[in-house]
Coordinates of C-alpha atoms in Angstrom, one line a residue:
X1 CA 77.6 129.2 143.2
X2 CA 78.4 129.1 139.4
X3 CA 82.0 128.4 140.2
X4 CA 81.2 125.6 142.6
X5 CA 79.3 123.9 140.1
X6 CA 81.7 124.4 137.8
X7 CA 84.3 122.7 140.2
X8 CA 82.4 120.0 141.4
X9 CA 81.7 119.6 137.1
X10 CA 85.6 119.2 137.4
X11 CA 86.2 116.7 140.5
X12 CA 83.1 114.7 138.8
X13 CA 85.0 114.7 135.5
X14 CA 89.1 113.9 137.0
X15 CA 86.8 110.9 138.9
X16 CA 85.4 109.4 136.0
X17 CA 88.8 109.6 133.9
X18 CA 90.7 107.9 137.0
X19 CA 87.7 104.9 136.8
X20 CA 87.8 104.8 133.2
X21 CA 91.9 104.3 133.4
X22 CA 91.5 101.7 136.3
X23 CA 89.1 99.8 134.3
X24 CA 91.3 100.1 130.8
X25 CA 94.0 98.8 132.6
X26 CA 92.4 95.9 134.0
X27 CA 91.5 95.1 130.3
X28 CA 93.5 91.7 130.0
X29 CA 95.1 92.5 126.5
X30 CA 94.1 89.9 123.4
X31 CA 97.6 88.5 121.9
X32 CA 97.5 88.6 118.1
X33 CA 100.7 87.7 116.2
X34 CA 99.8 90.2 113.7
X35 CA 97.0 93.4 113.1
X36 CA 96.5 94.9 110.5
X37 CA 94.9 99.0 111.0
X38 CA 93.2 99.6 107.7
X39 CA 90.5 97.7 105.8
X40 CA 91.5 99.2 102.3
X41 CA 92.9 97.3 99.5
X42 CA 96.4 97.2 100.9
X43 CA 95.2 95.9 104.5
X44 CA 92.4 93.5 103.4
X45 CA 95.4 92.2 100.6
X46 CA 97.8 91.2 103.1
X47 CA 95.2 89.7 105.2
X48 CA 94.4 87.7 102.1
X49 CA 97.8 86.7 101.0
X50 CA 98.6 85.9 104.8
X51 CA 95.2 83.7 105.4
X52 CA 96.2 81.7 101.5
X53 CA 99.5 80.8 103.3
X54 CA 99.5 77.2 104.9
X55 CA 102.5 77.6 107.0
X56 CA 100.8 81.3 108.5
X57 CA 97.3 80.3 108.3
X58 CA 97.8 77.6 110.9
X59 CA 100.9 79.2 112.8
X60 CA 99.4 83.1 113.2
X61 CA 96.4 84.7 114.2
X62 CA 95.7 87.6 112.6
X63 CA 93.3 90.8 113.0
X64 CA 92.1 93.1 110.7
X65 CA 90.6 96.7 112.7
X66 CA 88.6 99.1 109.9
X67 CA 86.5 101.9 111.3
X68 CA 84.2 101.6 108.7
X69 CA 81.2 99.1 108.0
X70 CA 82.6 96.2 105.6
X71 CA 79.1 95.0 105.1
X72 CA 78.9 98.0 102.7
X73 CA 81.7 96.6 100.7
X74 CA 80.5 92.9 101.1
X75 CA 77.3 94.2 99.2
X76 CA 78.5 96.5 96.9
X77 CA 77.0 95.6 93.8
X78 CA 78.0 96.9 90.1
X79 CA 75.1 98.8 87.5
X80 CA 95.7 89.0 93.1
X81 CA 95.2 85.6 91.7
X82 CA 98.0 83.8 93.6
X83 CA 95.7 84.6 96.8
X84 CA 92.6 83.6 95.4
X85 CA 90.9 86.8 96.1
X86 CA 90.3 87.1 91.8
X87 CA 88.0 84.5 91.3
X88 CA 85.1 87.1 93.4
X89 CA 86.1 89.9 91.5
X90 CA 83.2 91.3 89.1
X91 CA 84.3 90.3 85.5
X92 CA 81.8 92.3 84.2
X93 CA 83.7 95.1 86.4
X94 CA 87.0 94.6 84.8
X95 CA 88.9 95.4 81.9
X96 CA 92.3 94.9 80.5
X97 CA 94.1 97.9 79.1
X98 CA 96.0 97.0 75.7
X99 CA 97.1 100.5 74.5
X100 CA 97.9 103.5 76.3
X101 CA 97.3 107.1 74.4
X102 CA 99.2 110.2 76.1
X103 CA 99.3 113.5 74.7
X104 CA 100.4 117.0 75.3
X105 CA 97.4 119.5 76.1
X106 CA 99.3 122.1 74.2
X107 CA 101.3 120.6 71.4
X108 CA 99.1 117.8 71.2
X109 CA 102.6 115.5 70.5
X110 CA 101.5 112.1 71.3
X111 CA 103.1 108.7 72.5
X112 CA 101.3 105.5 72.1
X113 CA 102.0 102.5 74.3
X114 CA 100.6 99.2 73.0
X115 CA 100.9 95.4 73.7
X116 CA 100.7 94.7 69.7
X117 CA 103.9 96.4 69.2
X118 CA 106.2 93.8 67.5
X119 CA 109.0 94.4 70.2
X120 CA 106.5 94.5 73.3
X121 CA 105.1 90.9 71.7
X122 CA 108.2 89.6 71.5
X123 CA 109.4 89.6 75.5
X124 CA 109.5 86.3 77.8
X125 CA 105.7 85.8 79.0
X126 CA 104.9 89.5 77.0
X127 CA 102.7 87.4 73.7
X128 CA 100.0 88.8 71.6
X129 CA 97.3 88.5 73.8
X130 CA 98.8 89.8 77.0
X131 CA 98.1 93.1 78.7
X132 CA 99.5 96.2 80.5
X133 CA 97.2 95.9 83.2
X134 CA 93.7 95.1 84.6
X135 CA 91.3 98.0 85.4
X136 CA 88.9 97.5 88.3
X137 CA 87.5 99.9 90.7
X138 CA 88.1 99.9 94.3
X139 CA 85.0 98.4 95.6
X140 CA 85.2 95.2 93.5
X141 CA 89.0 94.5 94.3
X142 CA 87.9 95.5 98.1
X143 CA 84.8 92.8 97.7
X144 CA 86.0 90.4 96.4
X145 CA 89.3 90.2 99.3
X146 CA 86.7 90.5 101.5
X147 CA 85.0 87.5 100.0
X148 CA 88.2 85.6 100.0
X149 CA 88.3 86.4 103.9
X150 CA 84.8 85.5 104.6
X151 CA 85.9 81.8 103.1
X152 CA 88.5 81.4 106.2
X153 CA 88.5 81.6 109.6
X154 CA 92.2 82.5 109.3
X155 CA 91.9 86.4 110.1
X156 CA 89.4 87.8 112.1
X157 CA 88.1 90.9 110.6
X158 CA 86.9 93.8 113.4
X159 CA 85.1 96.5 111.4
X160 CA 83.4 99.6 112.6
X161 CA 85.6 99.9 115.3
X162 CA 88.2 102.6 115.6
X163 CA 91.7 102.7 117.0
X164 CA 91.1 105.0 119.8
X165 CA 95.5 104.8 121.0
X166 CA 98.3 103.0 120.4
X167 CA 100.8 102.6 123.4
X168 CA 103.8 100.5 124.1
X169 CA 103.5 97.8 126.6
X170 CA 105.3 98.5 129.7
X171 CA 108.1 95.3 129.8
X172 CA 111.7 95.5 130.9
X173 CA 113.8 95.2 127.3
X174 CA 110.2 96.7 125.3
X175 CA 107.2 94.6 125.0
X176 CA 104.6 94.9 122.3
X177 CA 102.3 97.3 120.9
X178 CA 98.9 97.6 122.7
X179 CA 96.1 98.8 120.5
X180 CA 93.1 99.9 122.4
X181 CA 89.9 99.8 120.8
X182 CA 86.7 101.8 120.4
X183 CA 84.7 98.8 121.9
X184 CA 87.1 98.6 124.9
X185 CA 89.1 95.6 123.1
X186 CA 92.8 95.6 123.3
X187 CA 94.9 93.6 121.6
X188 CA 98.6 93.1 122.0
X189 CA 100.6 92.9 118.6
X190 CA 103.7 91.1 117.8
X191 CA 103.5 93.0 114.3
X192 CA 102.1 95.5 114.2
X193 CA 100.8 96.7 109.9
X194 CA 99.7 100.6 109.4
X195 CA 97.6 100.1 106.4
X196 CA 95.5 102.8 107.5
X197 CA 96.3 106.0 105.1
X198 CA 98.0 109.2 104.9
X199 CA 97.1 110.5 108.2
X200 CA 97.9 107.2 110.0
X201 CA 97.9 106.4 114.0
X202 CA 100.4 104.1 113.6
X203 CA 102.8 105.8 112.2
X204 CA 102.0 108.3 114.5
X205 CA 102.7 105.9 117.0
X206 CA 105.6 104.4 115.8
X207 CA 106.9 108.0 115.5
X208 CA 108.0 108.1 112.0
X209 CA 108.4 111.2 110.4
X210 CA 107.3 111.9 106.8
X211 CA 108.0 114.4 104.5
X212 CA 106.1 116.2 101.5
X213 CA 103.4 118.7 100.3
X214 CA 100.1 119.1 98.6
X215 CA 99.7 119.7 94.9
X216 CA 97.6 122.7 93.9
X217 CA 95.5 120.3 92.6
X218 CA 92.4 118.5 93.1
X219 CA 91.3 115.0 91.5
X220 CA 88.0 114.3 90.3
X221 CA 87.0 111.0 89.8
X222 CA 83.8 109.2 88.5
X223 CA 82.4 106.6 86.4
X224 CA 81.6 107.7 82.5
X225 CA 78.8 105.3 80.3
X226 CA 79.4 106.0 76.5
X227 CA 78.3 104.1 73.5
X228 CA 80.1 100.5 72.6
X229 CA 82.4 100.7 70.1
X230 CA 81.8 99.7 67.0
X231 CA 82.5 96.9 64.8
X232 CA 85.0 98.4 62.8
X233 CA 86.8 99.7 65.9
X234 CA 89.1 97.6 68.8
X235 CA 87.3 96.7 71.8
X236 CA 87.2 99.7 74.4
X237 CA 90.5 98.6 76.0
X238 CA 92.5 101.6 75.5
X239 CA 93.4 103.9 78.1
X240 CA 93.8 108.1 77.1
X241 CA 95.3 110.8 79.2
X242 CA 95.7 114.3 78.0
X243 CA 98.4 116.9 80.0
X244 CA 96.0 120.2 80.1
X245 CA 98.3 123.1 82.1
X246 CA 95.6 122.3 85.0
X247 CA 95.9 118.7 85.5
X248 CA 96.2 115.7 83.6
X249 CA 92.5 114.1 82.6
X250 CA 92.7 110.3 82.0
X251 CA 89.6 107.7 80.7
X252 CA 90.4 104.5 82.0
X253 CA 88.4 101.8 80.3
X254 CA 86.0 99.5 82.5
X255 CA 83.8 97.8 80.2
X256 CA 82.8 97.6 76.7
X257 CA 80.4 100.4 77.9
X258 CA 81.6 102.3 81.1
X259 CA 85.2 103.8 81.8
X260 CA 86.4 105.2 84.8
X261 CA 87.3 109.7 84.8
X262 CA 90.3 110.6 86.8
X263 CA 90.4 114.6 85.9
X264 CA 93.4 116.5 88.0
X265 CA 92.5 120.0 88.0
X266 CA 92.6 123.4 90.2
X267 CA 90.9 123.0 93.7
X268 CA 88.5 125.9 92.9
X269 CA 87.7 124.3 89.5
X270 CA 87.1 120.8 90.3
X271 CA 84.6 122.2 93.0
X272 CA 82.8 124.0 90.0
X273 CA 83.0 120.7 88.0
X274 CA 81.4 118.5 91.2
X275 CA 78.7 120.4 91.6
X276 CA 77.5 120.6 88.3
X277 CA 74.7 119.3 86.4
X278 CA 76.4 115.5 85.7
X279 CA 75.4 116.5 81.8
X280 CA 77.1 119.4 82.2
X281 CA 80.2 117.5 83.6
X282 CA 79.7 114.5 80.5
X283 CA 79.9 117.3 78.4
X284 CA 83.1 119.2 80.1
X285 CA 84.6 115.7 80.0
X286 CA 84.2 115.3 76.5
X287 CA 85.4 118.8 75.2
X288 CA 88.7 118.2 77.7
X289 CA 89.5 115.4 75.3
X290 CA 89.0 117.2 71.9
X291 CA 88.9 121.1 72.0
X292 CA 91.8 123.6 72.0
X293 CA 93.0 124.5 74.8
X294 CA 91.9 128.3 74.8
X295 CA 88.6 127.4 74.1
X296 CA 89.0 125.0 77.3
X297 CA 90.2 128.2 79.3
X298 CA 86.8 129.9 78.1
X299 CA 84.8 126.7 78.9
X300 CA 86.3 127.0 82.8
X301 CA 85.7 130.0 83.0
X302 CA 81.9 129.7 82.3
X303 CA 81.9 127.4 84.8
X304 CA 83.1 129.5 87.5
X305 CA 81.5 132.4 86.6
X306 CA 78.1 130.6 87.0
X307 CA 79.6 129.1 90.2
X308 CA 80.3 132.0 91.5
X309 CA 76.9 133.9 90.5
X310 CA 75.2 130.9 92.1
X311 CA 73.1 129.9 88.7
X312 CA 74.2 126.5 87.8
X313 CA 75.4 126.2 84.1
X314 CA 72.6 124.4 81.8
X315 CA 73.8 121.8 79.6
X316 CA 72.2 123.1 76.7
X317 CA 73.7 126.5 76.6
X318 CA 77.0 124.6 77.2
X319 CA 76.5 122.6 74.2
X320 CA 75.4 125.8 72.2
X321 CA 78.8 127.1 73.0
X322 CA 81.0 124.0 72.3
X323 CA 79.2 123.8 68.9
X324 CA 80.3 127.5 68.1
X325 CA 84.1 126.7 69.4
X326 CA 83.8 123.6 67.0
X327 CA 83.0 125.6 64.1
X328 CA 85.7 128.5 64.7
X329 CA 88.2 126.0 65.3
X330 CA 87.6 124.8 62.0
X331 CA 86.7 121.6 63.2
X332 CA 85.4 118.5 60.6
X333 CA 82.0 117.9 61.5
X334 CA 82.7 114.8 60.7
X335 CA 85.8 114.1 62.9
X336 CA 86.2 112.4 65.9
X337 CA 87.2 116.0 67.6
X338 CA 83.8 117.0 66.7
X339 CA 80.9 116.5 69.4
X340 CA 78.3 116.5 66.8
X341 CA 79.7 113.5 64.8
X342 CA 77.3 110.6 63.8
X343 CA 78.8 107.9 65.9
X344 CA 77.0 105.1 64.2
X345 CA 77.9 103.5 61.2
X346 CA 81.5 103.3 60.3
X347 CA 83.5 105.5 62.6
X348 CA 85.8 108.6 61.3
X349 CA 89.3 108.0 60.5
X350 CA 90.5 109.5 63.8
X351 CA 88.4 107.1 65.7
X352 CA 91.1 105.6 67.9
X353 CA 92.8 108.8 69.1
X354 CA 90.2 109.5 70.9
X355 CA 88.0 107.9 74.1
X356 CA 84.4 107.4 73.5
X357 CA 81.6 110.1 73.5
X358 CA 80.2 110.2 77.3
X359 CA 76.5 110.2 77.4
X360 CA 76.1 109.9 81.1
X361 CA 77.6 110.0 84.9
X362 CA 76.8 106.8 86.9
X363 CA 74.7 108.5 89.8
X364 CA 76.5 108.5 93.1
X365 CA 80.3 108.1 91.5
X366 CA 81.7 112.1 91.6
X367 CA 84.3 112.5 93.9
X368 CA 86.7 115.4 94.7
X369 CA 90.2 114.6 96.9
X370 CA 93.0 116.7 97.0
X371 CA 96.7 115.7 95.6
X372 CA 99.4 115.6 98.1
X373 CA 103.1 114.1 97.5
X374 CA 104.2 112.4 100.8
X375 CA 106.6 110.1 101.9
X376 CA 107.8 108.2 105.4
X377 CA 111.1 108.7 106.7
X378 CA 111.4 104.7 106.8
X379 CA 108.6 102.2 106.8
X380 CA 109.4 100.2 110.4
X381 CA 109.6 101.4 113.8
X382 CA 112.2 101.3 115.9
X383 CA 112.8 102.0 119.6
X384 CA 109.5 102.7 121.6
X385 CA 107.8 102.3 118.1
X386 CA 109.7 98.8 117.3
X387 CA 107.3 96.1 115.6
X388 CA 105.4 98.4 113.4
X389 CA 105.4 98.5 109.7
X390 CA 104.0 100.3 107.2
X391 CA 102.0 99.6 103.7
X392 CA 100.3 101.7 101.4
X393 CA 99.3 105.3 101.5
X394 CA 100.5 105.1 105.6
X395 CA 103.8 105.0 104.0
X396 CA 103.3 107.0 100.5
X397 CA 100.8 109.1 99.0
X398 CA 101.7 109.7 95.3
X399 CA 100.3 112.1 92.4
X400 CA 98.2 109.7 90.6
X401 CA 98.9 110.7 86.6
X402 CA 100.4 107.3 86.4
X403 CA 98.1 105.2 88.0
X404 CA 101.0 103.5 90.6
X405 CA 99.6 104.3 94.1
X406 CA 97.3 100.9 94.0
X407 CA 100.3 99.1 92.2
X408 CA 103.0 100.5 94.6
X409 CA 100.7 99.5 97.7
X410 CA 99.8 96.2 96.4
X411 CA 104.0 95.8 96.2
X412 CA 104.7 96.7 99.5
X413 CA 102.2 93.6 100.9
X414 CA 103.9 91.3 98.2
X415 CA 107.3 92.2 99.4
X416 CA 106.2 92.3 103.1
X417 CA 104.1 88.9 102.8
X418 CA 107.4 87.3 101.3
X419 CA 109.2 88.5 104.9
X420 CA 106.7 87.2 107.1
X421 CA 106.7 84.1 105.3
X422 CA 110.4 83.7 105.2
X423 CA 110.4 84.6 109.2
X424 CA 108.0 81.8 109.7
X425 CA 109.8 79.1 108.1
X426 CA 113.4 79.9 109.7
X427 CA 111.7 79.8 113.3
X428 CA 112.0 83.7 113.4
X429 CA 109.8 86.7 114.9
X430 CA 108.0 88.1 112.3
X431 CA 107.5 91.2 114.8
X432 CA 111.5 92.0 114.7
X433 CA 113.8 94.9 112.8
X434 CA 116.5 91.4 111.1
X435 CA 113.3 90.1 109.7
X436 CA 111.3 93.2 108.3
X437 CA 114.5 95.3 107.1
X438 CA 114.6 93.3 103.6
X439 CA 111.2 94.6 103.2
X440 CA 112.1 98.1 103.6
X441 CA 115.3 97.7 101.4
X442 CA 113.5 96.1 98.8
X443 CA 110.5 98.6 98.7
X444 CA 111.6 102.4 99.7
X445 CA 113.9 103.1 96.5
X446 CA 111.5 101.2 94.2
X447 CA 108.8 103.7 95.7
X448 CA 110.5 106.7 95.7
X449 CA 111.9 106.2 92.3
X450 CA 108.1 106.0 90.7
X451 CA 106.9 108.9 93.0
X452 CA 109.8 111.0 92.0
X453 CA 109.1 110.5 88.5
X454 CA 105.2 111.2 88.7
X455 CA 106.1 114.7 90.4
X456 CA 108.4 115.8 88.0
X457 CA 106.2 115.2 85.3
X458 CA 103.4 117.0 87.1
X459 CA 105.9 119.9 87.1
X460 CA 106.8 119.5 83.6
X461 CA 103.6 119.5 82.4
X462 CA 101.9 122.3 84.5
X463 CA 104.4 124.6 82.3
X464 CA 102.8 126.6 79.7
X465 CA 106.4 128.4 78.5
X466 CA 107.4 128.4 75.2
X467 CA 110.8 126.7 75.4
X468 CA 109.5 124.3 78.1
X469 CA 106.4 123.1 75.8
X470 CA 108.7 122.7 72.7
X471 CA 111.5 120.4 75.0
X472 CA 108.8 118.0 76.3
X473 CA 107.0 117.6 73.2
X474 CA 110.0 116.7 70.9
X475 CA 111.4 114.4 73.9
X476 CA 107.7 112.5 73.7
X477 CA 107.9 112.4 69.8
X478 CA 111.6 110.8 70.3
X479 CA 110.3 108.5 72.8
X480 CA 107.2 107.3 70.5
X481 CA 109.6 106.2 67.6
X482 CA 111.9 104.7 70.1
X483 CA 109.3 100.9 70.4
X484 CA 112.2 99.4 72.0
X485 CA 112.4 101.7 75.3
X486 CA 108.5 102.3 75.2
X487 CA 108.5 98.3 75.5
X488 CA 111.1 98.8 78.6
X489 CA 109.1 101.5 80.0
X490 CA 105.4 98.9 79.9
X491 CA 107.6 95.7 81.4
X492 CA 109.2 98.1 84.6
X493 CA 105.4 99.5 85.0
X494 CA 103.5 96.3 84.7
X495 CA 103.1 93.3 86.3
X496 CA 105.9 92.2 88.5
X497 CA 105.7 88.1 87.7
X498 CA 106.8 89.8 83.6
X499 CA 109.5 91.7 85.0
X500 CA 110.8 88.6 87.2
X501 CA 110.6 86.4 84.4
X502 CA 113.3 88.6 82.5
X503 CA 117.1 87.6 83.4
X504 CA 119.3 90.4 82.3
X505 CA 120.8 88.5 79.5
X506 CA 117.6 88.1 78.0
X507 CA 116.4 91.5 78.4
X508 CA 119.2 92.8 76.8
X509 CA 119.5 89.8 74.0
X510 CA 115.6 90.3 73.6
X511 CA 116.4 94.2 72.7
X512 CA 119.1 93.7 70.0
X513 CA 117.4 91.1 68.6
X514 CA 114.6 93.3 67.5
X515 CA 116.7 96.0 65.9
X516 CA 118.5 98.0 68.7
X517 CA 122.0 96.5 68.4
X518 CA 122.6 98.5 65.5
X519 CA 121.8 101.4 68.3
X520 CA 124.0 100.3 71.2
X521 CA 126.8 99.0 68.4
X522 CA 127.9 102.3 68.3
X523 CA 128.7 103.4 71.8
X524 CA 129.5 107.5 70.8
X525 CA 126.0 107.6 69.3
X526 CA 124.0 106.1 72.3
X527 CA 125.6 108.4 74.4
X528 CA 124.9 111.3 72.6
X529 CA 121.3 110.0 72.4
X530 CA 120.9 109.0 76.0
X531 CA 121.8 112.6 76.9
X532 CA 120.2 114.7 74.6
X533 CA 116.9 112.2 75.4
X534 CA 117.6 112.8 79.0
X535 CA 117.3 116.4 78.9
X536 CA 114.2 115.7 77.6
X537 CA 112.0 113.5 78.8
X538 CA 114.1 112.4 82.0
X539 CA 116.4 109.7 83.7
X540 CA 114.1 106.7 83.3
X541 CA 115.4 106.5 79.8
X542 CA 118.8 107.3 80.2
X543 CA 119.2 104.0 82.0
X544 CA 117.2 101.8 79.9
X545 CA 119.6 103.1 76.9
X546 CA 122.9 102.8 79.0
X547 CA 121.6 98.9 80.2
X548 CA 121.4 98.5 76.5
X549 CA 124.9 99.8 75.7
X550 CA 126.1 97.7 78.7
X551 CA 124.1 94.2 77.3
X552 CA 126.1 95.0 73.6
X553 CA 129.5 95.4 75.9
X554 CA 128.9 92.3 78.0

């Protein structure tokens, strides 16, 4: 009897799939020229750019599928100009950063980037009041796209609705992707954009293979209030990172009285750290910024200890502890290293090498996601998985020490906006491998180049060896006297409309002009500089000193 049932449960269940595939495939399919999986920054900014576009806006329609509620986004609410998505950005929300501080956890050697630097003033479009780059969070780029969108009828956004397959259509000579929906939508792609993350169904479908692995590392992230800065100190638009053997730990500015925390750190320690008391993370944050680091070590190990026990740490006893550590390090009282500093009045000479004091942890803003290194074979399909294209994290996931992944995603719709467009005004098919290759030729290298950078450095500095902690800190104390390939090093990270605006001539004229000819005059000396720096603090700056050498040739 209980087998029957269990039979009939079958027959019951094979009938109802056969009427659900009858009635999906007498779904007439929707054509859309182009949609977009993904409502994140790098989907919602192509829709953007695409729906700013005269000649797209009125040739294309275009869909945007998220699985997620947008309304959340549309009402988020705070405690790329040429597409008209800045003017809803939050102002109050953003922040330009002017100087950048690094250091070495261990050796505590220190490299300063900063706009005021006569050289970095002196480049094409690079003047005295210009900036490495605007700080924002997520939320209020997301919003304010999304507010760009909600001001056309050019896309049509489909939130809370999830991909549920992907299949090619079934046409002599390969037809176009059908993407079925959740709601029982389907809608037939010329182009086909995976904007849709690391573990994306479209790449999936498009059967691209990727290749990678995850850090031992977990990022936490949240947002930090501290104090204003003072009158005798520069606005708050400088951005610190310190290389601790665990992880880097950056403060990214946000406004004159908020920054941004994005603390890489072992797995088992950034749990510890999320579920803390948020004083006790304020004040973990703080002493990552100033103390030694064996007194660090001790401080994580507290942590886990009361982790593990299952008694939370209190912040008082935390601070008891840090003040002791102070005192034994020797620490001024009156120093900015010091946690016990008067912060009002006219600030200690050290001021400026360090963030701000954090006094609090916006409520609702800790975070914990693992670090994973991952790149696709190639970023368009081909053969059964022709017309698909990737953008973002679908096609790289990067370590984020160097703040690229937004950056590098925000590229790759620039780059693939500029196809589209060009396949639109030359009576092309935007949906084809002759008009999306430029994209990938323009964008893999330039990609992998920054990701392969970012993981060496995470493996340089997770090293606590002697002879590995002496190389990296003399190469960074070469590199800070060197303001002409510091300047090089800002332009190539920055904005792309400064780099385009350099021709090669002047980049190189710009350079000896401001005291580097006498460098690259002598061509036995910049080669024995550009290897020895090499060794040191890696390739990037072997060929910004060799392109120097060449200008002086030319």
């Amino acid at each position: 009897m209980f087998r029957a049932s269990r039979s009939l449960g079958t027959i019951s269940k094979k009938n109802y799939r056969r009427k659900l595939a009858r009635s999906v495939s007498t779904v007439v399919p929707e054509e859309s020229d182009v949609v977009i999986v993904g409502g994140g920054p790098a989907g919602l900014a192509l829709a953007s750019a695409l729906s700013s576009e005269p000649a797209i806006r009125n040739t294309l329609k275009v869909s945007l599928v998220e699985a997620g509620d947008l309304t959340k986004v549309r009402d988020w609410t705070p405690p790329p100009e040429q597409i008209g998505a800045w003017a809803h950005v939050e102002q109050g929300r953003t922040c330009p950063i002017e100087e950048m501080q690094v250091w070495d956890g261990l050796s505590d050697a220190r490299i300063t980037f900063s706009m005021q630097d006569d050289i970095a003033a002196s480049l094409p479009g690079m003047g005295p009041q210009a900036q490495m780059a605007t700080l924002t969070e997520n939320l209020n780029l997301q919003r304010a796209l999304l507010r760009h969108l909600d001001s056309t009828s050019a896309v049509e956004l489909i939130d809370k609705v999830k991909v549920q397959s992907i299949a090619p259509e079934e046409r002599e000579g390969g037809g176009w992707p059908l993407v079925h929906l959740s709601n029982g939508r389907v809608l037939r792609a010329r182009l086909l954009v995976g904007a849709d993350g690391f573990n994306s169904p479209v790449r999936a479908y498009a059967n691209i293979e990727s290749y990678g692995w995850s850090y031992d590392t977990t990022a936490v992230v949240a947002t930090m209030f501290h104090h204003p800065r003072t009158s005798f100190q520069p606005p708050n638009t400088t951005a610190y990172q310190r290389f601790l053997p665990t992880g880097p730990i950056a403060f990214l500015p946000l406004s004159p009285t908020s920054s941004s925390l994005v603390w890489s750190t072992k797995p088992h320690l950034a749990k510890a750290l999320v579920a803390s008391d948020p004083a006790v993370l304020a004040s973990m944050i703080n002493s990552a910024f100033r103390l030694p680091e064996v007194s660090l070590r001790y401080l994580h190990g507290l942590l886990l200890d009361s982790a593990s026990t299952g008694s939370p740490l209190r912040a008082e006893i935390l601070h008891e502890e840090i003040s002791w550590r102070e005192r034994s390090h020797n620490i001024d009282p009156r120093s900015a290293y010091s946690l016990t500093a008067d912060t009002t009045g006219v600030p200690p000479e050290d001021a400026d090498a360090l963030p701000p004091v954090v006094t609090s942890i916006q409520p609702g803003t800790i975070a914990s996601f693992p670090l994973r290194f991952n790149h696709a074979d190639e970023y368009i399909g081909d053969g059964a998985g022709a017309r698909t294209v990737l953008v973002g994290d679908a096609a790289h996931t990067i370590h984020p020490l160097a703040g690229q992944g937004l950056n590098m995603g925000l590229g790759d719709v620039e780059s693939l906006f500029h196809c589209i467009h060009k396949a639109i005004l030359s009576g092309g098919d935007i949906g084809s491998r002759t008009a999306l290759l430029p994209y990938t030729r323009e964008r893999y290298f330039e990609n992998h180049k920054i990701m392969a950078a970012c993981d060496k450095l995470h493996k340089l500095y997770s090293s606590t060896a002697g002879p590995v902690v002496w190389a990296r800190s003399v190469g960074v104390e070469v590199l800070n006297e060197l303001d002409s390939v510091k300047s090089a090093l800002m332009l190539n990270a920055g904005s792309r409309a400064s780099r385009e605006r350099l021709s090669r001539t002047q980049f190189g004229a710009t350079f000896a002009a401001d005291g580097v000819e006498s460098l690259a005059r002598s061509m036995s000396g910049v080669r024995t500089l550009t290897e020895g720096v090499a060794n040191m603090v890696g390739a990037g700056v072997q060929r910004v000193l060799r392109g120097l050498a060449d200008s002086q040739r030319r």
